[in-house]
CSV table of C-alpha atoms in Angstrom, one decimal:
chain,number,residue,atom,x,y,z
A,666,MET,CA,26.8,-86.7,-5.9
A,667,GLN,CA,23.8,-85.5,-7.8
A,668,PRO,CA,21.9,-88.6,-9.0
A,669,THR,CA,20.7,-88.5,-12.6
A,670,HIS,CA,16.9,-88.5,-12.2
A,671,SER,CA,14.8,-89.1,-15.2
A,672,SER,CA,13.0,-85.9,-14.6
A,673,SER,CA,15.8,-83.5,-14.2
A,674,ARG,CA,18.9,-82.2,-16.0
A,675,ILE,CA,22.3,-82.3,-14.5
A,676,LEU,CA,22.4,-79.5,-11.9
A,677,LEU,CA,24.9,-77.3,-10.3
A,678,PRO,CA,25.2,-77.8,-6.5
A,679,VAL,CA,22.7,-75.8,-4.6
A,680,LYS,CA,23.8,-72.7,-2.7
A,681,VAL,CA,22.8,-72.6,0.9
A,682,TRP,CA,22.0,-68.8,0.8
A,683,PHE,CA,19.5,-69.5,-1.9
A,684,ILE,CA,17.7,-72.0,0.2
A,685,PHE,CA,17.6,-69.5,3.1
A,686,PHE,CA,16.5,-66.8,0.8
A,687,SER,CA,13.7,-68.9,-0.7
A,688,LEU,CA,12.4,-69.9,2.7
A,689,ILE,CA,12.3,-66.3,3.8
A,690,ALA,CA,10.6,-65.3,0.6
A,691,ALA,CA,8.0,-68.0,1.3
A,692,LEU,CA,7.5,-66.7,4.8
A,693,PHE,CA,7.0,-63.2,3.3
A,694,MET,CA,4.4,-64.6,0.9
A,695,ASN,CA,2.6,-66.3,3.8
A,696,LEU,CA,2.4,-63.1,5.7
A,697,VAL,CA,0.7,-61.2,2.9
A,698,PRO,CA,-2.7,-60.5,4.5
A,699,THR,CA,-5.1,-62.5,2.3
A,700,GLY,CA,-7.8,-62.7,5.0
A,701,ARG,CA,-10.1,-65.6,4.6
A,702,VAL,CA,-9.8,-66.2,0.9
A,703,PRO,CA,-9.9,-70.0,0.4
A,704,GLY,CA,-7.3,-71.7,-1.8
A,705,VAL,CA,-4.3,-69.6,-0.9
A,706,PRO,CA,-1.4,-72.1,-0.8
A,707,ASP,CA,0.8,-72.3,2.3
A,708,TRP,CA,4.0,-71.1,0.6
A,709,VAL,CA,6.2,-72.1,3.5
A,710,ALA,CA,4.9,-75.6,3.5
A,711,LEU,CA,5.5,-75.7,-0.3
A,712,ALA,CA,9.0,-74.4,-0.1
A,713,LEU,CA,9.9,-76.6,2.9
A,714,ALA,CA,8.6,-79.7,1.1
A,715,PHE,CA,10.5,-78.8,-2.0
A,716,TRP,CA,13.8,-78.5,-0.2
A,717,CYS,CA,13.2,-81.5,1.9
A,718,VAL,CA,12.7,-83.5,-1.3
A,719,ARG,CA,15.7,-82.0,-3.1
A,720,GLU,CA,18.2,-81.5,-0.3
A,721,PRO,CA,17.2,-83.8,2.6
A,722,PHE,CA,20.5,-83.3,4.2
A,723,LYS,CA,20.4,-79.5,4.2
A,724,VAL,CA,16.8,-78.8,5.0
A,725,GLY,CA,15.0,-81.0,7.5
A,726,MET,CA,12.8,-81.2,10.5
A,727,ALA,CA,14.7,-78.5,12.5
A,728,ALA,CA,14.1,-76.0,9.7
A,729,GLY,CA,10.4,-77.0,9.7
A,730,PHE,CA,10.2,-76.6,13.4
A,731,ILE,CA,11.6,-73.0,13.4
A,732,LEU,CA,9.5,-72.0,10.4
A,733,GLY,CA,6.5,-73.4,12.2
A,734,ILE,CA,7.1,-71.4,15.3
A,735,ILE,CA,7.4,-68.2,13.3
A,736,MET,CA,4.2,-69.0,11.4
A,737,ASP,CA,2.4,-69.7,14.7
A,738,VAL,CA,3.3,-66.3,16.0
A,739,ALA,CA,2.6,-64.4,12.8
A,740,ASN,CA,-0.7,-66.1,12.3
A,741,ALA,CA,-1.7,-65.5,15.9
A,742,ALA,CA,-2.3,-69.3,16.1
A,743,VAL,CA,-1.7,-71.7,18.9
A,744,MET,CA,2.1,-72.1,19.6
A,745,GLY,CA,3.3,-75.4,18.2
A,746,GLN,CA,0.4,-76.0,15.8
A,747,HIS,CA,2.4,-75.2,12.6
A,748,ALA,CA,5.6,-76.5,14.1
A,749,LEU,CA,4.0,-79.9,14.5
A,750,ALA,CA,2.6,-79.9,11.1
A,751,TYR,CA,5.8,-78.7,9.4
A,752,VAL,CA,7.9,-81.2,11.2
A,753,LEU,CA,5.7,-84.1,10.0
A,754,LEU,CA,5.7,-82.6,6.5
A,755,ALA,CA,9.5,-82.4,6.5
A,756,TYR,CA,9.8,-86.0,7.7
A,757,GLY,CA,7.4,-87.2,5.0
A,758,ALA,CA,9.1,-85.2,2.3
A,759,SER,CA,12.6,-86.4,3.3
A,760,THR,CA,11.4,-90.0,3.1
A,761,LEU,CA,9.9,-89.4,-0.3
A,762,SER,CA,13.1,-87.7,-1.6
A,763,ARG,CA,14.8,-90.9,-2.8
A,764,ARG,CA,11.8,-92.1,-4.8
A,765,VAL,CA,9.9,-89.1,-6.0
A,766,LEU,CA,12.5,-87.4,-8.1
A,767,TRP,CA,12.5,-90.2,-10.6
A,768,PHE,CA,9.0,-89.3,-11.7
A,769,PRO,CA,7.8,-86.5,-14.1
A,770,PHE,CA,6.5,-83.4,-12.4
A,771,ALA,CA,2.8,-84.2,-12.6
A,772,ILE,CA,3.4,-87.5,-10.8
A,773,GLN,CA,5.7,-85.7,-8.3
A,774,ALA,CA,2.8,-83.4,-7.5
A,775,LEU,CA,0.6,-86.4,-6.9
A,776,HIS,CA,3.2,-87.7,-4.5
A,777,VAL,CA,3.4,-84.5,-2.5
A,778,PHE,CA,-0.3,-83.7,-2.5
A,779,PRO,CA,-1.1,-86.2,0.3
A,780,LEU,CA,1.7,-84.7,2.4
A,781,PHE,CA,0.1,-81.2,2.1
A,782,LEU,CA,-3.3,-82.6,2.9
A,783,ALA,CA,-1.9,-84.5,5.9
A,784,THR,CA,-0.3,-81.3,7.1
A,785,GLN,CA,-3.6,-79.5,7.0
A,786,ILE,CA,-5.5,-82.3,8.6
A,787,VAL,CA,-3.0,-82.3,11.5
A,788,VAL,CA,-3.5,-78.5,12.0
A,789,VAL,CA,-7.3,-78.9,11.9
A,790,ALA,CA,-7.2,-81.9,14.3
A,791,VAL,CA,-5.1,-80.0,16.8
A,792,ARG,CA,-7.2,-76.9,16.7
A,793,LEU,CA,-10.5,-78.8,16.9
A,794,LEU,CA,-9.2,-80.6,19.9
A,795,GLY,CA,-8.3,-77.2,21.3
A,796,GLY,CA,-11.9,-76.1,20.9
A,797,ALA,CA,-11.8,-73.9,17.8
A,798,GLU,CA,-14.5,-73.6,15.2
A,799,PHE,CA,-14.2,-75.7,12.0
A,800,PRO,CA,-13.1,-73.4,9.2
A,801,GLY,CA,-15.1,-75.1,6.5
A,802,TRP,CA,-14.2,-77.6,3.7
A,803,SER,CA,-12.8,-74.9,1.5
A,804,TYR,CA,-9.9,-74.7,3.9
A,805,PHE,CA,-8.5,-77.8,2.2
A,806,LEU,CA,-8.4,-76.2,-1.2
A,807,SER,CA,-5.0,-74.7,-0.4
A,808,SER,CA,-3.5,-78.2,-0.6
A,809,PHE,CA,-4.8,-78.6,-4.1
A,810,ALA,CA,-3.4,-75.2,-5.0
A,811,ALA,CA,0.0,-76.2,-3.5
A,812,ALA,CA,0.1,-79.4,-5.5
A,813,LEU,CA,-0.8,-77.5,-8.7
A,814,LEU,CA,2.1,-75.1,-8.0
A,815,TRP,CA,4.6,-77.9,-7.5
A,816,SER,CA,6.0,-78.0,-11.1
A,817,PRO,CA,6.2,-74.2,-11.7
A,818,LEU,CA,7.8,-73.9,-8.3
A,819,THR,CA,10.3,-76.6,-9.1
A,820,TYR,CA,11.3,-74.7,-12.2
A,821,VAL,CA,11.7,-71.4,-10.4
A,822,LEU,CA,13.6,-72.8,-7.4
A,823,LEU,CA,16.0,-74.8,-9.6
A,824,LEU,CA,16.8,-71.9,-12.0
A,825,PRO,CA,20.0,-70.9,-10.2
A,826,GLN,CA,21.2,-74.5,-10.4
A,827,TYR,CA,20.7,-75.1,-14.1
A,828,GLN,CA,24.0,-75.7,-16.0
A,829,PRO,CA,25.1,-73.2,-18.5
A,830,LEU,CA,24.2,-74.5,-21.9
A,831,GLU,CA,27.7,-74.1,-23.5
A,832,LYS,CA,28.8,-77.4,-25.0
A,833,ASP,CA,32.2,-78.7,-24.0
A,834,GLU,CA,33.5,-81.5,-26.2
A,835,ASN,CA,36.1,-82.6,-23.7
A,836,ARG,CA,33.7,-83.0,-20.8
A,837,PRO,CA,32.5,-86.6,-20.4
A,838,ILE,CA,28.9,-85.8,-19.5
B,1499,MET,CA,39.5,-97.0,3.3
B,1500,SER,CA,40.3,-95.4,0.0
B,1501,VAL,CA,40.2,-98.5,-2.2
B,1502,ALA,CA,38.5,-96.7,-5.1
B,1503,GLY,CA,40.8,-93.7,-4.7
B,1504,HIS,CA,38.4,-91.5,-2.9
B,1505,GLN,CA,37.0,-91.0,0.6
B,1506,PRO,CA,33.9,-92.9,1.5
B,1507,PRO,CA,30.8,-90.8,2.1
B,1508,PRO,CA,30.4,-89.8,5.8
B,1509,PHE,CA,28.0,-92.3,6.9
B,1510,PHE,CA,28.2,-91.5,10.6
B,1511,LYS,CA,28.2,-87.7,10.5
B,1512,ARG,CA,24.5,-87.1,10.0
B,1513,GLY,CA,23.4,-86.8,13.6
B,1514,PRO,CA,20.6,-88.8,15.1
B,1515,ALA,CA,18.3,-91.1,12.9
B,1516,PRO,CA,15.4,-89.3,11.2
B,1517,LEU,CA,12.9,-91.2,13.3
B,1518,ALA,CA,14.6,-90.1,16.5
B,1519,ARG,CA,14.6,-86.5,15.3
B,1520,LEU,CA,11.0,-86.8,14.3
B,1521,THR,CA,10.0,-88.1,17.8
B,1522,PHE,CA,12.0,-85.3,19.5
B,1523,PHE,CA,10.4,-82.5,17.4
B,1524,VAL,CA,6.9,-83.9,17.7
B,1525,ILE,CA,7.2,-84.2,21.4
B,1526,VAL,CA,8.5,-80.6,21.7
B,1527,SER,CA,5.7,-79.4,19.5
B,1528,LEU,CA,3.1,-81.3,21.5
B,1529,VAL,CA,4.5,-79.9,24.8
B,1530,LEU,CA,4.3,-76.4,23.3
B,1531,LEU,CA,0.8,-76.9,22.2
B,1532,GLY,CA,-0.3,-78.2,25.5
B,1533,VAL,CA,1.4,-75.4,27.4
B,1534,ASP,CA,0.0,-72.7,25.2
B,1535,LEU,CA,-3.5,-74.0,24.9
B,1536,ARG,CA,-3.9,-74.7,28.6
B,1537,TYR,CA,-1.6,-72.4,30.6
B,1538,ARG,CA,-0.6,-69.6,28.2
B,1539,TYR,CA,2.9,-69.6,29.6
B,1540,LEU,CA,4.6,-68.7,26.3
B,1541,GLU,CA,3.6,-65.0,26.0
B,1542,THR,CA,7.2,-63.8,26.4
B,1543,ALA,CA,8.5,-66.2,23.8
B,1544,ARG,CA,5.7,-65.1,21.5
B,1545,GLN,CA,6.5,-61.5,22.1
B,1546,THR,CA,10.2,-62.0,21.2
B,1547,VAL,CA,9.4,-63.8,18.0
B,1548,ALA,CA,6.8,-61.3,17.1
B,1549,LEU,CA,9.3,-58.4,17.6
B,1550,ILE,CA,11.9,-60.2,15.4
B,1551,THR,CA,9.4,-60.8,12.6
B,1552,TYR,CA,7.8,-57.4,12.9
B,1553,PRO,CA,9.7,-55.9,9.9
B,1554,LEU,CA,8.8,-58.8,7.7
B,1555,GLN,CA,5.2,-58.5,8.7
B,1556,ARG,CA,5.0,-54.8,8.0
B,1557,ALA,CA,6.9,-55.4,4.7
B,1558,SER,CA,4.5,-58.1,3.6
B,1559,ALA,CA,1.5,-55.9,4.4
B,1560,THR,CA,2.7,-53.3,2.0
B,1561,PRO,CA,1.4,-54.9,-1.2
B,1562,ALA,CA,-2.1,-54.9,0.2
B,1563,ASP,CA,-1.7,-51.4,1.4
B,1564,PHE,CA,-0.5,-50.4,-2.0
B,1565,LEU,CA,-3.5,-52.0,-3.7
B,1566,ARG,CA,-5.8,-50.3,-1.4
B,1567,GLU,CA,-4.1,-46.9,-2.0
B,1568,VAL,CA,-4.3,-47.4,-5.8
B,1569,GLY,CA,-8.0,-48.4,-5.4
B,1570,SER,CA,-8.8,-45.3,-3.4
B,1571,TYR,CA,-6.9,-43.1,-5.9
B,1572,PHE,CA,-9.1,-44.3,-8.8
B,1573,THR,CA,-12.3,-43.8,-6.8
B,1574,SER,CA,-14.4,-41.6,-9.1
B,1575,VAL,CA,-15.1,-38.1,-8.1
B,1576,SER,CA,-18.9,-38.7,-8.2
B,1577,ALA,CA,-18.5,-41.5,-5.7
B,1578,LEU,CA,-16.6,-39.2,-3.4
B,1579,GLN,CA,-19.2,-36.5,-3.8
B,1580,SER,CA,-22.1,-38.8,-3.0
B,1581,ASP,CA,-20.2,-40.2,-0.1
B,1582,ASN,CA,-19.5,-36.7,1.1
B,1583,ALA,CA,-23.1,-35.7,0.8
B,1584,ARG,CA,-24.2,-38.8,2.7
B,1585,LEU,CA,-21.8,-38.1,5.5
B,1586,HIS,CA,-22.8,-34.5,5.7
B,1587,LEU,CA,-26.5,-35.6,6.0
B,1588,ARG,CA,-25.6,-38.0,8.7
B,1589,GLN,CA,-23.7,-35.4,10.6
B,1590,VAL,CA,-26.6,-33.0,10.5
B,1591,GLU,CA,-28.9,-35.8,11.7
B,1592,ALA,CA,-26.5,-36.7,14.5
B,1593,ALA,CA,-26.0,-33.1,15.5
B,1594,GLY,CA,-29.4,-32.8,17.0
B,1595,VAL,CA,-28.8,-35.8,19.1
B,1596,LEU,CA,-25.3,-34.7,20.1
B,1597,LEU,CA,-26.3,-31.2,21.0
B,1598,ARG,CA,-29.0,-32.6,23.3
B,1599,GLN,CA,-26.6,-35.2,24.6
B,1600,GLN,CA,-24.4,-32.7,26.3
B,1601,GLN,CA,-27.3,-31.2,28.1
B,1602,LEU,CA,-28.6,-34.7,29.0
B,1603,GLU,CA,-25.2,-35.7,30.3
B,1604,GLN,CA,-25.1,-32.7,32.6
B,1605,GLU,CA,-28.6,-33.4,33.8
B,1606,ASN,CA,-27.7,-37.1,34.3
B,1607,GLN,CA,-24.6,-36.0,36.4
B,1608,ARG,CA,-26.7,-33.7,38.5
B,1609,LEU,CA,-29.3,-36.4,39.1
B,1610,ARG,CA,-26.6,-38.9,39.9
B,1611,GLU,CA,-25.1,-36.5,42.4
B,1612,LEU,CA,-28.5,-36.0,44.0
B,1613,LEU,CA,-28.9,-39.8,44.2
B,1614,GLU,CA,-25.3,-40.1,45.4
B,1615,MET,CA,-24.5,-42.7,42.8
B,1616,LYS,CA,-21.0,-43.2,41.4
B,1617,GLU,CA,-20.3,-41.2,38.3
B,1618,ARG,CA,-20.4,-42.9,35.0
B,1619,GLN,CA,-17.0,-43.2,33.4
B,1620,SER,CA,-16.8,-41.3,30.2
B,1621,ALA,CA,-15.5,-43.1,27.1
B,1622,ARG,CA,-11.9,-42.1,26.1
B,1623,GLY,CA,-9.8,-44.1,23.8
B,1624,THR,CA,-7.0,-44.5,21.3
B,1625,ILE,CA,-7.7,-44.5,17.5
B,1626,ALA,CA,-6.0,-47.4,15.8
B,1627,GLU,CA,-6.0,-48.8,12.3
B,1628,VAL,CA,-6.7,-52.4,11.5
B,1629,LEU,CA,-3.7,-53.7,9.7
B,1630,TYR,CA,-5.0,-57.0,8.5
B,1631,SER,CA,-7.0,-60.0,9.7
B,1632,ALA,CA,-4.9,-62.8,11.1
B,1633,ARG,CA,-4.5,-65.7,8.7
B,1634,ASP,CA,-5.5,-68.3,11.3
B,1635,PRO,CA,-8.7,-69.6,9.8
B,1636,PHE,CA,-9.8,-71.1,13.1
B,1637,SER,CA,-10.4,-67.9,14.9
B,1638,ARG,CA,-11.6,-64.4,14.2
B,1639,LYS,CA,-8.8,-62.0,15.0
B,1640,VAL,CA,-7.5,-58.8,13.5
B,1641,ILE,CA,-4.2,-57.0,14.1
B,1642,ILE,CA,-4.2,-53.3,14.9
B,1643,ASP,CA,-1.3,-50.9,14.6
B,1644,LYS,CA,-1.0,-49.8,18.2
B,1645,GLY,CA,0.7,-51.8,20.9
B,1646,SER,CA,2.1,-51.5,24.4
B,1647,GLN,CA,4.3,-48.6,23.3
B,1648,GLN,CA,1.1,-46.6,22.8
B,1649,GLY,CA,-0.4,-47.7,26.1
B,1650,ILE,CA,-2.7,-50.5,24.8
B,1651,ALA,CA,-3.3,-53.2,27.4
B,1652,ALA,CA,-4.9,-56.6,27.1
B,1653,GLY,CA,-8.6,-56.6,27.9
B,1654,GLN,CA,-9.5,-53.2,26.4
B,1655,ALA,CA,-12.7,-53.0,24.4
B,1656,VAL,CA,-12.5,-52.1,20.7
B,1657,LEU,CA,-15.3,-50.2,18.9
B,1658,ASP,CA,-15.9,-49.0,15.4
B,1659,ASP,CA,-18.3,-46.1,14.6
B,1660,VAL,CA,-21.3,-48.3,15.0
B,1661,GLY,CA,-20.7,-50.7,17.8
B,1662,VAL,CA,-18.4,-53.1,19.7
B,1663,ILE,CA,-16.2,-55.2,17.5
B,1664,GLY,CA,-14.0,-57.0,20.0
B,1665,GLN,CA,-11.5,-57.0,22.7
B,1666,VAL,CA,-7.7,-56.7,22.8
B,1667,THR,CA,-6.4,-60.1,23.7
B,1668,ARG,CA,-2.7,-59.9,23.2
B,1669,VAL,CA,-0.4,-57.0,23.1
B,1670,PHE,CA,2.9,-56.8,21.3
B,1671,PRO,CA,5.2,-53.7,21.5
B,1672,LEU,CA,4.1,-52.2,18.2
B,1673,MET,CA,0.8,-53.9,17.5
B,1674,SER,CA,-1.9,-55.8,19.2
B,1675,GLU,CA,-4.3,-58.6,18.5
B,1676,VAL,CA,-8.0,-58.0,18.7
B,1677,THR,CA,-10.3,-61.0,19.1
B,1678,LEU,CA,-13.6,-60.1,17.3
B,1679,ILE,CA,-16.9,-60.7,19.0
B,1680,THR,CA,-17.7,-63.3,16.3
B,1681,ASP,CA,-14.9,-65.5,17.5
B,1682,LYS,CA,-16.1,-68.8,19.0
B,1683,ASP,CA,-14.4,-68.2,22.4
B,1684,GLN,CA,-15.5,-64.6,22.8
B,1685,ALA,CA,-18.4,-63.7,25.0
B,1686,VAL,CA,-19.9,-60.3,25.7
B,1687,PRO,CA,-22.4,-59.7,28.5
B,1688,VAL,CA,-25.3,-57.8,26.9
B,1689,GLN,CA,-28.8,-56.7,27.6
B,1690,VAL,CA,-31.7,-56.3,25.3
B,1691,ALA,CA,-32.1,-52.5,24.8
B,1692,ARG,CA,-35.9,-52.7,24.7
B,1693,ASN,CA,-36.5,-54.4,28.0
B,1694,GLY,CA,-33.2,-54.7,29.8
B,1695,LEU,CA,-33.2,-58.5,29.7
B,1696,ARG,CA,-29.6,-59.6,30.5
B,1697,SER,CA,-27.7,-62.4,28.8
B,1698,VAL,CA,-24.3,-63.2,27.3
B,1699,VAL,CA,-23.7,-63.2,23.5
B,1700,PHE,CA,-21.3,-65.7,22.0
B,1701,GLY,CA,-19.6,-65.9,18.6
B,1702,ALA,CA,-21.3,-68.6,16.5
B,1703,GLY,CA,-19.0,-69.0,13.6
B,1704,GLY,CA,-19.7,-67.7,10.1
B,1705,GLY,CA,-19.7,-64.1,11.2
B,1706,ALA,CA,-22.9,-64.6,13.3
B,1707,LEU,CA,-23.5,-64.3,17.1
B,1708,GLU,CA,-25.7,-66.4,19.3
B,1709,LEU,CA,-27.6,-65.5,22.5
B,1710,ARG,CA,-27.4,-68.6,24.6
B,1711,TYR,CA,-29.1,-69.8,27.7
B,1712,LEU,CA,-32.3,-67.7,27.4
B,1713,ALA,CA,-35.5,-69.5,28.3
B,1714,ALA,CA,-37.7,-70.5,25.3
B,1715,ASN,CA,-40.3,-68.0,26.3
B,1716,ALA,CA,-37.8,-65.1,26.8
B,1717,ASP,CA,-39.0,-61.8,25.5
B,1718,VAL,CA,-36.7,-61.4,22.5
B,1719,ARG,CA,-37.9,-60.5,19.1
B,1720,PRO,CA,-36.1,-60.3,15.7
B,1721,GLY,CA,-34.9,-56.7,15.3
B,1722,ASP,CA,-34.0,-56.2,19.0
B,1723,THR,CA,-30.8,-54.3,19.7
B,1724,LEU,CA,-28.4,-55.8,22.1
B,1725,VAL,CA,-26.2,-53.4,24.1
B,1726,THR,CA,-23.4,-54.1,26.5
B,1727,SER,CA,-24.7,-54.5,30.1
B,1728,GLY,CA,-21.4,-53.4,31.7
B,1729,LEU,CA,-21.6,-56.1,34.3
B,1730,ASP,CA,-18.2,-57.5,33.3
B,1731,GLY,CA,-16.3,-54.4,34.2
B,1732,ILE,CA,-14.7,-54.4,30.7
B,1733,TYR,CA,-17.2,-52.9,28.4
B,1734,LEU,CA,-18.8,-49.6,29.2
B,1735,PRO,CA,-22.6,-50.1,29.5
B,1736,GLY,CA,-24.8,-49.2,26.6
B,1737,LEU,CA,-22.6,-49.8,23.6
B,1738,PRO,CA,-24.4,-51.5,20.7
B,1739,VAL,CA,-23.2,-55.0,20.1
B,1740,ALA,CA,-25.6,-56.9,17.9
B,1741,ARG,CA,-29.1,-57.1,16.4
B,1742,VAL,CA,-31.3,-60.1,16.7
B,1743,THR,CA,-32.0,-61.6,13.3
B,1744,ARG,CA,-33.8,-64.9,14.0
B,1745,VAL,CA,-35.4,-66.4,17.0
B,1746,GLU,CA,-36.3,-70.1,17.0
B,1747,ARG,CA,-38.4,-71.4,19.8
B,1748,ASP,CA,-38.6,-75.2,20.0
B,1749,ASN,CA,-40.4,-76.8,22.8
B,1750,VAL,CA,-38.0,-79.8,22.8
B,1751,TYR,CA,-35.2,-77.6,24.1
B,1752,SER,CA,-35.5,-75.5,27.2
B,1753,PHE,CA,-33.5,-72.6,25.6
B,1754,ALA,CA,-34.5,-70.5,22.7
B,1755,ARG,CA,-32.1,-70.4,19.7
B,1756,ILE,CA,-31.4,-66.8,19.0
B,1757,VAL,CA,-29.1,-65.8,16.2
B,1758,CYS,CA,-27.8,-62.2,16.0
B,1759,GLU,CA,-25.6,-60.2,13.6
B,1760,PRO,CA,-22.9,-57.9,14.8
B,1761,ALA,CA,-23.8,-54.2,14.9
B,1762,GLY,CA,-20.3,-53.0,14.1
B,1763,GLY,CA,-18.5,-54.0,11.0
B,1764,ALA,CA,-16.6,-56.7,12.9
B,1765,GLU,CA,-15.3,-58.4,9.8
B,1766,GLN,CA,-14.4,-55.3,7.9
B,1767,HIS,CA,-11.2,-53.3,8.0
B,1768,GLY,CA,-10.9,-49.6,8.9
B,1769,MET,CA,-10.3,-47.4,11.8
B,1770,VAL,CA,-11.3,-48.5,15.3
B,1771,LEU,CA,-11.3,-47.0,18.7
B,1772,VAL,CA,-9.6,-48.8,21.6
B,1773,LEU,CA,-11.4,-47.7,24.7
B,1774,GLU,CA,-9.4,-47.0,27.8
B,1775,LYS,CA,-9.5,-49.7,30.4
B,1776,ARG,CA,-12.5,-49.4,32.5
B,1777,GLU,CA,-11.9,-49.0,36.2
B,1778,ALA,CA,-14.4,-51.4,37.6
B,1779,PRO,CA,-16.5,-49.7,40.3
B,1780,LEU,CA,-15.5,-50.7,43.8
B,1781,PRO,CA,-17.8,-53.0,45.6
B,1782,PRO,CA,-19.8,-51.3,48.3
B,1783,PRO,CA,-18.2,-51.5,51.8
B,1784,PRO,CA,-19.5,-54.5,53.6
B,1785,ASP,CA,-21.9,-53.8,56.4
B,1786,ASP,CA,-22.2,-55.5,59.7
B,1787,ALA,CA,-24.5,-58.3,58.5
B,1788,ASP,CA,-21.9,-59.4,56.0
B,1789,LYS,CA,-19.1,-59.4,58.6
B,1790,THR,CA,-20.9,-61.9,60.8
B,1791,GLU,CA,-21.3,-64.2,57.8
B,1792,LYS,CA,-17.7,-64.0,56.8
B,1793,PRO,CA,-16.1,-66.6,59.1
B,1794,ALA,CA,-18.7,-69.1,58.1
B,1795,LYS,CA,-17.6,-68.6,54.5
B,1796,GLY,CA,-14.0,-69.1,55.4
B,1797,LYS,CA,-14.6,-72.6,56.6
B,1798,LYS,CA,-15.7,-73.6,53.1
B,1799,ARG,CA,-18.3,-75.9,54.6
């Protein structure tokens, strides 16, 4: 079932528990109190986008919605703010999934960068409509950070799926 | 069916179409947003999720705690000594005031008894530690480590050693959320300590405060201290809130633009004091003149 993308090796099938674990780990990273330091990437958005691109049938909008609700509570934000943004992100990433994996990592990062930016713009728009203060332009730096982290993250999250390097003469591929 | 010798992929087992799912989730999110922003009906749901994620939150706060501990371990002895000396000096300075304060309080109480005024409520409270500032960049909130289990209730005022820093706005079982006075939606009724001029101070973003709706010729000068007026029934009167840093008087506008900075370290971490909820003084019993007016009020004109 795994298509042979130009940018990837032949991979073992993904394990569901690893997806779950990585999303929980991303949540954990997001809860680390960094205060108001600009440019800290939204790890949950990053992991969610990654799995939506890689495994659009396993991770999708429902996962985005649940993670968004958890983030809203943990961030003391308005309920539904992250949920809305993550659902849109998951949808965007799933639609990209058939196309984006054929490109090298740098181009992939360029593809997902607008998604992260759109996620942040949705959040800002929702909060400004709700009457909050504008957090400053440096808020959008975290999208750049997320896009820069795309290829290292791809490597880390695909590690469990890499094939063992033993050569088998009888295997056709 | 199995022409090529294998089962066809399950085309029809993937649930609703992506666009339909997107519409569903977006609508649910928007409804949640509307309900939470306008009516605040979701507090129980929020409490439940908060309780479930509490272990994760505490666990993720540990790296920061660890770094802080390591940092404090490596604080040099000389820094500690100078700190100690400074604190000692400050305590001696404060001792004079404190010693007199006891006597003054007694005197005040006697005078109040003479004047038959209601006694001032003394300030009691719970000490709490600021765990971290909420990651929501649109508001200014911090999370403290005491919750409804320790008797914290929404609406209590929060102080540090210098002045008011905020108010408890949301209580979870084991922690609570404090909205700082620098938040855009937070208002504190204050008066100028020098002349008793009353107003309300609002958060202005960027860690500053703003005194709004004071006439352009109002008697406010840079350097004035603003203390709580106590008119709201939440903050005890006389607690320092902010210091005026800049006053701009422009004849074009009818109000002066007065920028203040918070007195307490509102944006810094540390120990805070959560004051007990203030029992608002009862309104004086209505006299006969009021009673005659009451039916007229009931008609709502």
